[in-house]
Amino acid sequence: MRLDTTERRIMDSRGSRHTLIIRKVQASDFANYSCVADNQIGKTRQRLELSGRPNPAIFVSDPRGKYRDMYNISWHVNSYTPIEEFKLSFRKLPMASPQALPGHQQPPSPQQQLQHPPSNARRPARRDNDTYSYMSYGHHGIRSDWNDVILSPIPSGKPTQKMTYLIKGLEPSSQYEARVEAKNRFGWSRTSESFTFSTTGL
């Protein structure tokens, strides 16, 4: 659908810069917008999605943890409607081989990908070919070696929602990878970029 100027949709052109301004954004405005430009040489198109979903989370905690078996992870998310819940996913990364360069993570082997729970952990009933994923507390996530935790935020009334969570039951001198998704009344955000953090030694 080609857009026309209305009371809420304003189009402005200044030289080679063209702007679409949508005032008093409503749910009916959420859509994929594209701009097409062409001349005698050819045509090009760019697309942009206008959505009410939260922006991807950004981690703000120090990658170097202060504890042997815990890590205090923090992030923030921009959303103009209140966040209803977060999903934090994390997993232990395999130890780098002696040949690995510092700062480069080797891909996990099939044997390394399965994370076993401590011997005193309560194990759910298992069937053949099930993958077991252990959480110290929170929710069990049976998804490869990822552990999922569903968190309810404290409403702040601000566009930027901050969240902190203490992950327990980690292993000393280990590296972990974490991701976050956020949900508001318009749906789930895109998964955040991966964040790597570590615990201290013995």
XYZ file of N, CA, C and O in Angstrom:
808
model
N 0.845 -1.186 0.000
C 0.000 0.000 0.000
C 0.884 1.241 0.000
O 1.763 1.374 0.851
N 0.630 2.120 -0.950
C 1.392 3.363 -0.985
C 0.806 4.342 0.031
O -0.402 4.544 0.099
N 1.693 4.969 0.804
C 1.247 5.854 1.869
C 0.977 7.255 1.344
O 1.720 7.772 0.507
N -0.085 7.842 1.854
C -0.409 9.238 1.562
C -0.314 10.039 2.844
O -0.401 9.506 3.952
N -0.151 11.335 2.720
C -0.079 12.212 3.881
C -1.451 12.319 4.543
O -2.473 12.491 3.879
N -1.479 12.190 5.877
C -2.705 12.367 6.663
C -2.369 13.267 7.850
O -1.253 13.793 7.953
N -3.331 13.421 8.753
C -3.077 14.246 9.934
C -1.998 13.640 10.822
O -1.263 14.360 11.497
N -1.891 12.308 10.816
C -0.892 11.643 11.656
C 0.349 11.229 10.886
O 1.377 10.949 11.487
N 0.267 11.130 9.572
C 1.418 10.745 8.740
C 1.895 11.956 7.956
O 1.178 12.488 7.107
N 3.112 12.372 8.248
C 3.677 13.563 7.612
C 4.935 13.149 6.861
O 5.799 12.457 7.408
N 5.042 13.563 5.618
C 6.227 13.280 4.810
C 6.974 14.575 4.530
O 6.368 15.585 4.156
N 8.274 14.525 4.721
C 9.101 15.717 4.570
C 10.296 15.390 3.690
O 10.907 14.331 3.814
N 10.624 16.279 2.756
C 11.773 16.104 1.864
C 12.633 17.359 1.904
O 12.133 18.468 1.680
N 13.903 17.145 2.219
C 14.864 18.239 2.223
C 16.112 17.765 1.493
O 16.919 17.022 2.048
N 16.232 18.194 0.240
C 17.341 17.716 -0.579
C 17.192 16.226 -0.828
O 16.152 15.760 -1.291
N 18.229 15.464 -0.482
C 18.189 14.011 -0.680
C 17.679 13.271 0.556
O 17.642 12.041 0.569
N 17.278 13.994 1.585
C 16.792 13.371 2.818
C 15.261 13.397 2.839
O 14.650 14.466 2.771
N 14.662 12.235 2.949
C 13.208 12.108 2.960
C 12.784 11.438 4.263
O 13.346 10.422 4.662
N 11.793 12.010 4.924
C 11.403 11.564 6.256
C 9.910 11.300 6.325
O 9.108 12.080 5.805
N 9.552 10.197 6.967
C 8.159 9.893 7.285
C 7.997 10.018 8.790
O 8.694 9.341 9.548
N 7.087 10.868 9.220
C 6.815 11.066 10.640
C 5.413 10.547 10.929
O 4.440 10.959 10.288
N 5.318 9.623 11.891
C 4.022 9.092 12.304
C 3.742 9.630 13.700
O 4.453 9.301 14.660
N 2.713 10.433 13.819
C 2.368 11.047 15.100
C 1.357 10.178 15.840
O 0.527 9.511 15.236
N 1.443 10.202 17.182
C 0.503 9.464 18.032
C 0.373 8.022 17.543
O -0.705 7.562 17.144
N 1.479 7.325 17.581
C 1.542 5.963 17.037
C 0.499 5.071 17.691
O 0.311 5.072 18.912
N -0.194 4.295 16.858
C -1.203 3.348 17.304
C -0.817 1.949 16.841
O 0.045 1.776 15.976
N -1.493 0.954 17.418
C -1.196 -0.427 17.034
C -1.440 -0.652 15.547
O -0.761 -1.475 14.919
N -2.372 0.088 14.958
C -2.648 -0.074 13.527
C -1.497 0.403 12.655
O -1.434 0.085 11.461
N -0.563 1.166 13.244
C 0.596 1.650 12.485
C 1.727 0.615 12.439
O 2.670 0.768 11.653
N 1.642 -0.419 13.270
C 2.709 -1.419 13.299
C 2.686 -2.216 12.003
O 1.680 -2.834 11.655
N 3.798 -2.189 11.292
C 3.866 -2.850 9.991
C 5.300 -2.801 9.489
O 6.189 -2.220 10.127
N 5.520 -3.413 8.341
C 6.795 -3.308 7.637
C 6.702 -2.170 6.628
O 5.820 -2.175 5.764
N 7.590 -1.211 6.735
C 7.624 -0.064 5.833
C 8.827 -0.209 4.903
O 9.900 -0.635 5.323
N 8.628 0.156 3.643
C 9.742 0.108 2.695
C 9.771 1.400 1.888
O 8.731 2.025 1.641
N 10.972 1.780 1.508
C 11.168 2.967 0.682
C 11.900 2.538 -0.585
O 12.927 1.856 -0.515
N 11.360 2.927 -1.726
C 11.942 2.563 -3.016
C 12.433 3.827 -3.711
O 11.714 4.825 -3.776
N 13.659 3.778 -4.179
C 14.216 4.900 -4.945
C 14.762 4.347 -6.257
O 15.376 3.285 -6.283
N 14.494 5.061 -7.359
C 15.021 4.586 -8.643
C 15.439 5.767 -9.504
O 14.926 6.881 -9.365
N 16.379 5.509 -10.372
C 16.807 6.489 -11.368
C 17.111 5.740 -12.668
O 16.727 4.566 -12.810
N 17.802 6.386 -13.589
C 18.059 5.757 -14.884
C 18.978 4.546 -14.788
O 18.968 3.673 -15.652
N 19.750 4.468 -13.700
C 20.702 3.372 -13.562
C 20.055 2.137 -12.935
O 20.383 1.004 -13.265
N 19.127 2.360 -12.028
C 18.516 1.198 -11.377
C 17.616 1.592 -10.217
O 17.224 2.749 -10.068
N 17.299 0.598 -9.408
C 16.350 0.772 -8.311
C 16.904 0.108 -7.053
O 17.595 -0.898 -7.120
N 16.602 0.708 -5.896
C 17.008 0.130 -4.618
C 15.863 0.272 -3.619
O 15.008 1.159 -3.761
N 15.851 -0.625 -2.623
C 14.782 -0.632 -1.640
C 15.367 -0.934 -0.261
O 16.260 -1.763 -0.127
N 14.854 -0.246 0.742
C 15.204 -0.528 2.130
C 13.927 -0.726 2.931
O 12.908 -0.072 2.656
N 13.984 -1.619 3.921
C 12.809 -1.933 4.726
C 13.076 -1.645 6.198
O 14.207 -1.712 6.665
N 11.999 -1.336 6.905
C 12.080 -1.091 8.342
C 10.782 -1.561 8.979
O 9.700 -1.315 8.446
N 10.905 -2.251 10.119
C 9.718 -2.712 10.828
C 9.402 -1.780 11.988
O 10.265 -1.496 12.819
N 8.174 -1.309 12.043
C 7.682 -0.545 13.184
C 6.848 -1.492 14.031
O 5.842 -2.036 13.560
N 7.280 -1.704 15.263
C 6.648 -2.705 16.112
C 6.523 -2.180 17.531
O 7.318 -1.343 17.974
N 5.547 -2.704 18.256
C 5.393 -2.355 19.667
C 6.157 -3.281 20.582
O 6.162 -3.094 21.804
N 6.830 -4.297 20.008
C 7.573 -5.239 20.836
C 8.799 -4.578 21.454
O 9.305 -3.580 20.933
N 9.311 -5.126 22.546
C 10.503 -4.532 23.174
C 11.710 -4.610 22.258
O 11.803 -5.472 21.385
N 12.656 -3.701 22.489
C 13.943 -3.793 21.812
C 14.754 -4.935 22.431
O 14.495 -5.342 23.572
N 15.737 -5.470 21.720
C 16.575 -6.522 22.314
C 17.281 -6.028 23.574
O 17.665 -4.863 23.677
N 17.440 -6.920 24.533
C 18.095 -6.579 25.793
C 19.573 -6.274 25.582
O 20.207 -6.811 24.673
N 20.109 -5.416 26.436
C 21.530 -5.073 26.430
C 22.092 -5.395 27.812
O 21.594 -4.896 28.824
N 23.124 -6.233 27.874
C 23.731 -6.602 29.149
C 24.652 -5.487 29.637
O 25.373 -4.873 28.852
N 24.628 -5.239 30.937
C 25.427 -4.157 31.512
C 26.304 -4.638 32.668
O 27.029 -3.842 33.261
N 26.267 -5.915 33.014
C 27.077 -6.416 34.127
C 28.509 -6.685 33.667
O 28.784 -6.867 32.479
N 29.427 -6.723 34.633
C 30.840 -6.993 34.353
C 30.994 -8.459 33.970
O 30.537 -9.341 34.705
N 31.631 -8.752 32.841
C 31.801 -10.156 32.443
C 32.607 -10.979 33.454
O 32.473 -12.204 33.495
N 33.409 -10.339 34.269
C 34.206 -11.050 35.261
C 33.447 -11.111 36.571
O 33.265 -10.114 37.257
N 32.994 -12.300 36.928
C 32.212 -12.470 38.143
C 33.050 -12.335 39.406
O 34.281 -12.453 39.378
N 32.368 -12.148 40.554
C 33.047 -11.988 41.835
C 32.948 -13.229 42.706
O 33.542 -13.285 43.778
N 32.168 -14.225 42.270
C 31.927 -15.397 43.101
C 32.335 -16.676 42.372
O 32.411 -16.712 41.149
N 32.550 -17.737 43.173
C 32.956 -19.020 42.595
C 31.777 -19.756 41.957
O 31.934 -20.401 40.927
N 30.621 -19.720 42.616
C 29.491 -20.540 42.175
C 28.233 -19.730 41.906
O 27.136 -20.274 41.826
N 28.370 -18.407 41.785
C 27.227 -17.532 41.516
C 27.659 -16.425 40.556
O 28.850 -16.139 40.425
N 26.688 -15.806 39.917
C 26.985 -14.646 39.079
C 25.761 -13.729 39.075
O 24.629 -14.181 38.876
N 25.997 -12.448 39.309
C 24.929 -11.450 39.328
C 24.850 -10.807 37.941
O 25.692 -9.988 37.586
N 23.868 -11.189 37.159
C 23.758 -10.736 35.778
C 22.732 -9.612 35.681
O 21.671 -9.657 36.323
N 23.048 -8.578 34.892
C 22.182 -7.402 34.770
C 22.020 -7.017 33.310
O 22.949 -7.163 32.518
N 20.846 -6.495 32.978
C 20.581 -6.025 31.621
C 19.488 -4.978 31.664
O 18.831 -4.776 32.695
N 19.298 -4.280 30.547
C 18.167 -3.354 30.437
C 17.544 -3.478 29.058
O 18.177 -3.900 28.089
N 16.275 -3.118 28.984
C 15.478 -3.241 27.767
C 14.654 -1.972 27.603
O 14.074 -1.464 28.570
N 14.603 -1.447 26.389
C 13.744 -0.309 26.092
C 12.404 -0.807 25.555
O 12.361 -1.578 24.596
N 11.327 -0.367 26.187
C 9.974 -0.748 25.771
C 9.017 0.342 26.209
O 9.028 0.752 27.376
N 8.178 0.813 25.280
C 7.259 1.896 25.610
C 5.974 1.395 26.244
O 5.132 2.184 26.659
N 5.799 0.071 26.330
C 4.727 -0.518 27.129
C 5.387 -1.434 28.149
O 6.483 -1.947 27.919
N 4.766 -1.657 29.300
C 5.422 -2.394 30.380
C 5.849 -3.805 29.964
O 5.147 -4.511 29.243
N 7.020 -4.199 30.451
C 7.503 -5.559 30.247
C 6.696 -6.493 31.145
O 6.530 -6.237 32.342
N 6.204 -7.588 30.568
C 5.426 -8.553 31.332
C 6.309 -9.658 31.907
O 6.062 -10.135 33.012
N 7.304 -10.084 31.152
C 8.212 -11.098 31.661
C 9.487 -11.140 30.837
O 9.531 -10.691 29.688
N 10.529 -11.665 31.471
C 11.804 -11.905 30.808
C 12.053 -13.408 30.761
O 11.618 -14.152 31.645
N 12.768 -13.838 29.730
C 13.275 -15.209 29.694
C 14.788 -15.142 29.584
O 15.336 -14.695 28.575
N 15.455 -15.559 30.654
C 16.913 -15.622 30.686
C 17.341 -17.043 30.367
O 16.867 -17.996 30.983
N 18.230 -17.199 29.398
C 18.782 -18.501 29.029
C 20.290 -18.451 29.200
O 20.937 -17.480 28.808
N 20.849 -19.495 29.808
C 22.301 -19.537 29.970
C 22.783 -20.977 29.897
O 22.022 -21.924 30.119
N 24.056 -21.129 29.568
C 24.675 -22.446 29.505
C 26.170 -22.303 29.756
O 26.762 -21.251 29.512
N 26.757 -23.389 30.217
C 28.200 -23.411 30.427
C 28.895 -23.637 29.095
O 28.476 -24.482 28.304
N 29.969 -22.890 28.859
C 30.768 -23.071 27.657
C 31.853 -24.113 27.921
O 32.378 -24.197 29.034
N 32.202 -24.898 26.918
C 33.259 -25.903 27.113
C 34.600 -25.231 27.328
O 34.839 -24.111 26.883
N 35.485 -25.949 28.016
C 36.832 -25.435 28.236
C 37.569 -25.362 26.910
O 37.472 -26.263 26.076
N 38.319 -24.264 26.702
C 39.094 -24.115 25.467
C 40.254 -25.098 25.479
O 40.841 -25.394 26.512
N 40.580 -25.597 24.302
C 41.704 -26.513 24.186
C 43.012 -25.743 24.350
O 43.061 -24.523 24.175
N 44.124 -26.413 24.676
C 45.409 -25.710 24.851
C 45.824 -24.964 23.591
O 46.570 -23.996 23.661
N 45.366 -25.424 22.413
C 45.769 -24.764 21.175
C 44.931 -23.524 20.890
O 45.241 -22.759 19.982
N 43.842 -23.340 21.654
C 42.945 -22.214 21.365
C 43.612 -20.907 21.744
O 44.305 -20.797 22.744
N 43.382 -19.904 20.946
C 43.921 -18.582 21.229
C 43.090 -17.905 22.295
O 41.891 -18.118 22.386
N 43.699 -17.036 23.130
C 42.932 -16.310 24.152
C 41.830 -15.481 23.507
O 42.041 -14.807 22.506
N 40.658 -15.534 24.132
C 39.541 -14.744 23.637
C 38.753 -15.405 22.545
O 37.771 -14.862 22.069
N 39.172 -16.615 22.089
C 38.444 -17.326 21.052
C 37.876 -18.604 21.637
O 38.597 -19.382 22.249
N 36.581 -18.805 21.434
C 35.915 -19.971 21.984
C 35.795 -21.058 20.930
O 35.317 -20.815 19.826
N 36.263 -22.274 21.259
C 36.152 -23.389 20.344
C 34.726 -23.923 20.364
O 34.065 -23.894 21.394
N 34.215 -24.423 19.226
C 32.873 -24.982 19.223
C 32.801 -26.213 20.096
O 33.759 -26.989 20.160
N 31.693 -26.428 20.829
C 31.592 -27.568 21.731
C 31.478 -28.872 20.964
O 30.909 -28.927 19.879
N 32.058 -29.915 21.537
C 31.921 -31.248 20.965
C 30.621 -31.849 21.439
O 30.028 -31.380 22.413
N 30.110 -32.907 20.784
C 28.867 -33.531 21.244
C 28.949 -33.989 22.685
O 27.970 -33.943 23.419
N 30.168 -34.467 23.132
C 30.294 -34.915 24.507
C 30.228 -33.754 25.483
O 29.758 -33.888 26.606
N 30.707 -32.559 25.057
C 30.723 -31.410 25.941
C 29.371 -30.722 26.025
O 29.106 -29.995 26.968
N 28.509 -30.939 25.053
C 27.265 -30.193 25.000
C 26.274 -30.624 26.069
O 25.401 -29.862 26.430
N 26.388 -31.844 26.586
C 25.443 -32.316 27.580
C 25.928 -31.911 28.957
O 26.999 -32.290 29.394
N 25.132 -31.134 29.675
C 25.498 -30.643 30.991
C 24.780 -31.482 32.042
O 23.565 -31.546 32.062
N 25.537 -32.154 32.912
C 24.939 -33.043 33.896
C 24.698 -32.300 35.207
O 25.485 -31.439 35.593
N 23.649 -32.642 35.936
C 23.373 -31.990 37.217
C 24.250 -32.544 38.316
O 24.834 -33.620 38.167
N 24.375 -31.834 39.444
C 25.099 -32.383 40.589
C 24.441 -33.678 41.050
O 23.268 -33.924 40.815
N 25.227 -34.490 41.759
C 24.725 -35.794 42.165
C 23.564 -35.698 43.122
O 22.731 -36.608 43.209
N 23.474 -34.597 43.912
C 22.388 -34.456 44.881
C 21.196 -33.709 44.320
O 20.282 -33.348 45.036
N 21.185 -33.422 43.009
C 20.061 -32.710 42.403
C 18.895 -33.660 42.218
O 19.061 -34.851 41.983
N 17.695 -33.104 42.315
C 16.500 -33.897 42.091
C 16.285 -34.048 40.594
O 16.141 -33.079 39.869
N 16.259 -35.264 40.110
C 16.155 -35.526 38.687
C 14.711 -35.862 38.330
O 14.085 -36.684 38.991
N 14.164 -35.261 37.268
C 12.840 -35.664 36.811
C 12.914 -37.006 36.117
O 13.980 -37.467 35.743
N 11.753 -37.640 35.988
C 11.717 -38.916 35.275
C 12.207 -38.710 33.850
O 11.826 -37.754 33.178
N 13.050 -39.638 33.383
C 13.641 -39.479 32.070
C 13.250 -40.644 31.172
O 13.049 -41.765 31.617
N 13.149 -40.336 29.899
C 12.896 -41.357 28.893
C 14.114 -41.441 27.985
O 14.973 -40.567 28.005
N 14.161 -42.485 27.186
C 15.272 -42.629 26.254
C 15.338 -41.434 25.326
O 14.318 -40.922 24.873
N 16.560 -40.961 25.049
C 16.829 -39.862 24.114
C 16.447 -38.493 24.676
O 16.498 -37.503 23.961
N 16.020 -38.412 25.953
C 15.762 -37.105 26.550
C 17.079 -36.395 26.816
O 18.095 -37.034 27.122
N 17.066 -35.068 26.713
C 18.224 -34.263 27.092
C 17.939 -33.621 28.429
O 16.907 -32.972 28.606
N 18.839 -33.781 29.391
C 18.614 -33.264 30.739
C 19.312 -31.927 30.904
O 20.473 -31.778 30.540
N 18.603 -30.959 31.454
C 19.167 -29.630 31.695
C 18.871 -29.253 33.133
O 17.716 -29.279 33.556
N 19.900 -28.898 33.914
C 19.737 -28.665 35.348
C 19.722 -27.183 35.682
O 20.501 -26.405 35.163
N 18.786 -26.805 36.564
C 18.737 -25.448 37.105
C 18.890 -25.528 38.611
O 18.270 -26.375 39.255
N 19.669 -24.642 39.216
C 19.794 -24.641 40.666
C 18.477 -24.218 41.307
O 18.094 -24.707 42.347
N 17.795 -23.262 40.686
C 16.426 -22.940 41.079
C 15.813 -22.164 39.940
O 16.488 -21.664 39.063
N 14.510 -22.099 39.908
C 13.820 -21.432 38.805
C 13.123 -22.469 37.960
O 12.496 -23.380 38.478
N 13.244 -22.372 36.668
C 12.539 -23.240 35.747
C 13.512 -24.162 35.025
O 14.625 -23.784 34.708
N 13.062 -25.381 34.733
C 13.867 -26.306 33.944
C 13.645 -26.010 32.467
O 12.523 -25.827 32.023
N 14.724 -25.977 31.708
C 14.608 -25.754 30.276
C 15.180 -26.956 29.544
O 16.383 -27.118 29.481
N 14.341 -27.813 29.012
C 14.826 -28.995 28.315
C 15.074 -28.603 26.864
O 14.285 -28.866 25.976
N 16.159 -27.908 26.634
C 16.477 -27.416 25.293
C 17.984 -27.479 25.124
O 18.692 -26.566 25.481
N 18.458 -28.610 24.626
C 19.885 -28.832 24.500
C 20.518 -28.620 25.877
O 20.026 -29.142 26.863
N 21.613 -27.845 25.958
C 22.255 -27.618 27.247
C 21.918 -26.247 27.818
O 22.575 -25.780 28.732
N 20.916 -25.594 27.285
C 20.503 -24.284 27.785
C 19.597 -24.444 29.006
O 18.778 -25.351 29.073
N 19.749 -23.530 29.959
C 18.879 -23.450 31.129
C 18.041 -22.191 31.009
O 18.578 -21.103 30.756
N 16.731 -22.305 31.168
C 15.810 -21.181 31.025
C 15.225 -20.779 32.374
O 14.840 -21.641 33.174
N 15.158 -19.467 32.607
C 14.529 -18.929 33.807
C 13.536 -17.854 33.371
O 13.900 -16.937 32.627
N 12.278 -17.971 33.817
C 11.263 -16.964 33.533
C 11.189 -16.008 34.720
O 11.016 -16.436 35.864
N 11.331 -14.716 34.452
C 11.395 -13.698 35.501
C 10.301 -12.659 35.318
O 10.017 -12.244 34.197
N 9.712 -12.250 36.434
C 8.701 -11.190 36.419
C 9.359 -9.887 36.855
O 9.875 -9.797 37.981
N 9.366 -8.857 36.013
C 10.020 -7.593 36.383
C 9.182 -6.779 37.364
O 7.975 -7.001 37.506
N 9.845 -5.864 38.022
C 9.155 -4.900 38.884
C 8.846 -3.670 38.034
O 9.757 -3.038 37.506
N 7.558 -3.324 37.839
C 7.218 -2.178 36.967
C 7.924 -0.909 37.415
O 7.957 -0.580 38.600
N 8.506 -0.207 36.446
C 9.233 1.019 36.770
C 8.526 2.272 36.266
O 8.837 3.381 36.700
N 7.591 2.104 35.303
C 6.922 3.257 34.733
C 7.801 4.045 33.786
O 7.418 5.138 33.357
N 8.971 3.510 33.437
C 9.900 4.193 32.543
C 10.094 3.364 31.281
O 9.922 2.155 31.299
N 10.482 4.014 30.165
C 10.708 3.260 28.921
C 11.833 2.242 29.026
O 11.836 1.243 28.323
N 12.806 2.488 29.914
C 13.919 1.561 30.086
C 13.694 0.717 31.328
O 13.624 1.243 32.440
N 13.544 -0.585 31.132
C 13.329 -1.514 32.237
C 14.645 -2.220 32.567
O 15.242 -2.857 31.699
N 15.096 -2.090 33.813
C 16.334 -2.719 34.243
C 16.017 -3.989 35.024
O 14.991 -4.085 35.694
N 16.921 -4.968 34.923
C 16.701 -6.247 35.603
C 18.029 -6.827 36.045
O 19.032 -6.743 35.319
N 18.041 -7.411 37.241
C 19.214 -8.085 37.786
C 18.780 -9.431 38.343
O 17.720 -9.544 38.952
N 19.609 -10.446 38.132
C 19.268 -11.790 38.593
C 20.536 -12.495 39.049
O 21.570 -12.425 38.380
N 20.446 -13.170 40.201
C 21.586 -13.909 40.736
C 21.463 -15.371 40.319
O 20.561 -16.085 40.764
N 22.379 -15.809 39.459
C 22.409 -17.195 39.010
C 23.254 -17.998 40.001
O 24.416 -17.677 40.230
N 22.663 -19.036 40.582
C 23.363 -19.862 41.568
C 23.705 -21.229 40.969
O 23.232 -21.594 39.903
N 24.505 -21.975 41.708
C 24.824 -23.333 41.311
C 25.776 -23.442 40.139
O 25.772 -24.445 39.427
N 26.610 -22.425 39.925
C 27.570 -22.456 38.821
C 28.859 -23.154 39.251
O 29.070 -23.423 40.440
N 29.728 -23.431 38.303
C 30.997 -24.085 38.588
C 32.124 -23.056 38.644
O 32.135 -22.099 37.867
N 33.093 -23.241 39.542
C 34.214 -22.292 39.634
C 35.060 -22.302 38.362
O 35.115 -23.298 37.639
N 35.727 -21.191 38.125
C 36.671 -21.047 36.996
C 36.059 -21.507 35.686
O 36.687 -22.227 34.904
N 34.822 -21.078 35.429
C 34.112 -21.518 34.230
C 33.535 -20.323 33.485
O 33.267 -19.274 34.069
N 33.362 -20.509 32.190
C 32.736 -19.495 31.354
C 31.327 -19.928 31.000
O 31.069 -21.106 30.745
N 30.429 -18.937 30.966
C 29.034 -19.188 30.631
C 28.577 -18.205 29.558
O 29.132 -17.112 29.427
N 27.557 -18.606 28.839
C 26.952 -17.769 27.800
C 25.506 -17.512 28.187
O 24.809 -18.426 28.641
N 25.026 -16.282 28.006
C 23.666 -15.926 28.384
C 22.978 -15.138 27.270
O 23.633 -14.429 26.497
N 21.661 -15.285 27.209
C 20.817 -14.526 26.291
C 19.532 -14.167 27.017
O 19.138 -14.858 27.951
N 18.877 -13.116 26.544
C 17.630 -12.664 27.178
C 16.604 -12.309 26.112
O 16.955 -11.764 25.060
N 15.347 -12.641 26.381
C 14.218 -12.173 25.593
C 13.248 -11.467 26.526
O 13.144 -11.824 27.708
N 12.535 -10.471 26.015
C 11.581 -9.710 26.812
C 10.218 -9.712 26.126
O 10.131 -9.708 24.901
N 9.164 -9.705 26.925
C 7.802 -9.754 26.392
C 6.965 -8.614 26.952
O 6.991 -8.338 28.149
N 6.259 -7.926 26.056
C 5.222 -6.982 26.484
C 3.909 -7.386 25.811
O 3.815 -8.470 25.240
N 2.908 -6.547 25.854
C 1.599 -6.969 25.346
C 1.579 -7.141 23.823
O 0.632 -7.708 23.281
N 2.613 -6.682 23.143
C 2.680 -6.835 21.691
C 3.496 -8.055 21.264
O 3.568 -8.358 20.082
N 4.117 -8.742 22.229
C 4.860 -9.947 21.879
C 6.281 -9.950 22.422
O 6.668 -9.094 23.228
N 7.050 -10.931 21.955
C 8.429 -11.120 22.413
C 9.410 -10.327 21.557
O 9.231 -10.204 20.353
N 10.440 -9.841 22.204
C 11.536 -9.162 21.494
C 12.387 -10.184 20.762
O 12.262 -11.401 20.965
N 13.280 -9.693 19.905
C 14.298 -10.557 19.348
C 15.260 -10.972 20.472
O 15.436 -10.247 21.445
N 15.867 -12.120 20.315
C 16.837 -12.585 21.302
C 18.039 -11.645 21.323
O 18.509 -11.195 20.277
N 18.508 -11.320 22.509
C 19.657 -10.436 22.640
C 20.904 -11.081 22.051
O 20.943 -12.287 21.783
N 21.927 -10.284 21.865
C 23.222 -10.836 21.501
C 23.753 -11.661 22.671
O 23.445 -11.399 23.837
N 24.560 -12.659 22.372
C 25.109 -13.516 23.415
C 26.072 -12.730 24.301
O 26.829 -11.879 23.841
N 26.015 -13.021 25.587
C 26.871 -12.370 26.585
C 27.652 -13.460 27.312
O 27.078 -14.445 27.783
N 28.964 -13.300 27.371
C 29.824 -14.294 28.021
C 30.317 -13.752 29.352
O 30.796 -12.617 29.433
N 30.176 -14.562 30.394
C 30.669 -14.174 31.721
C 31.393 -15.357 32.354
O 31.289 -16.494 31.876
N 32.135 -15.093 33.419
C 32.938 -16.142 34.049
C 32.821 -16.082 35.556
O 32.528 -15.040 36.144
N 33.077 -17.215 36.200
C 33.148 -17.297 37.646
C 34.615 -17.308 38.064
O 35.509 -17.583 37.264
N 34.880 -17.038 39.352
C 36.252 -17.014 39.846
C 36.729 -18.430 40.144
O 35.941 -19.377 40.143
N 38.033 -18.561 40.436
C 38.608 -19.867 40.735
C 38.363 -20.304 42.161
O 37.684 -19.621 42.934
N 38.933 -21.429 42.516
C 38.778 -21.980 43.858
C 39.492 -21.120 44.884
O 40.478 -20.477 44.582
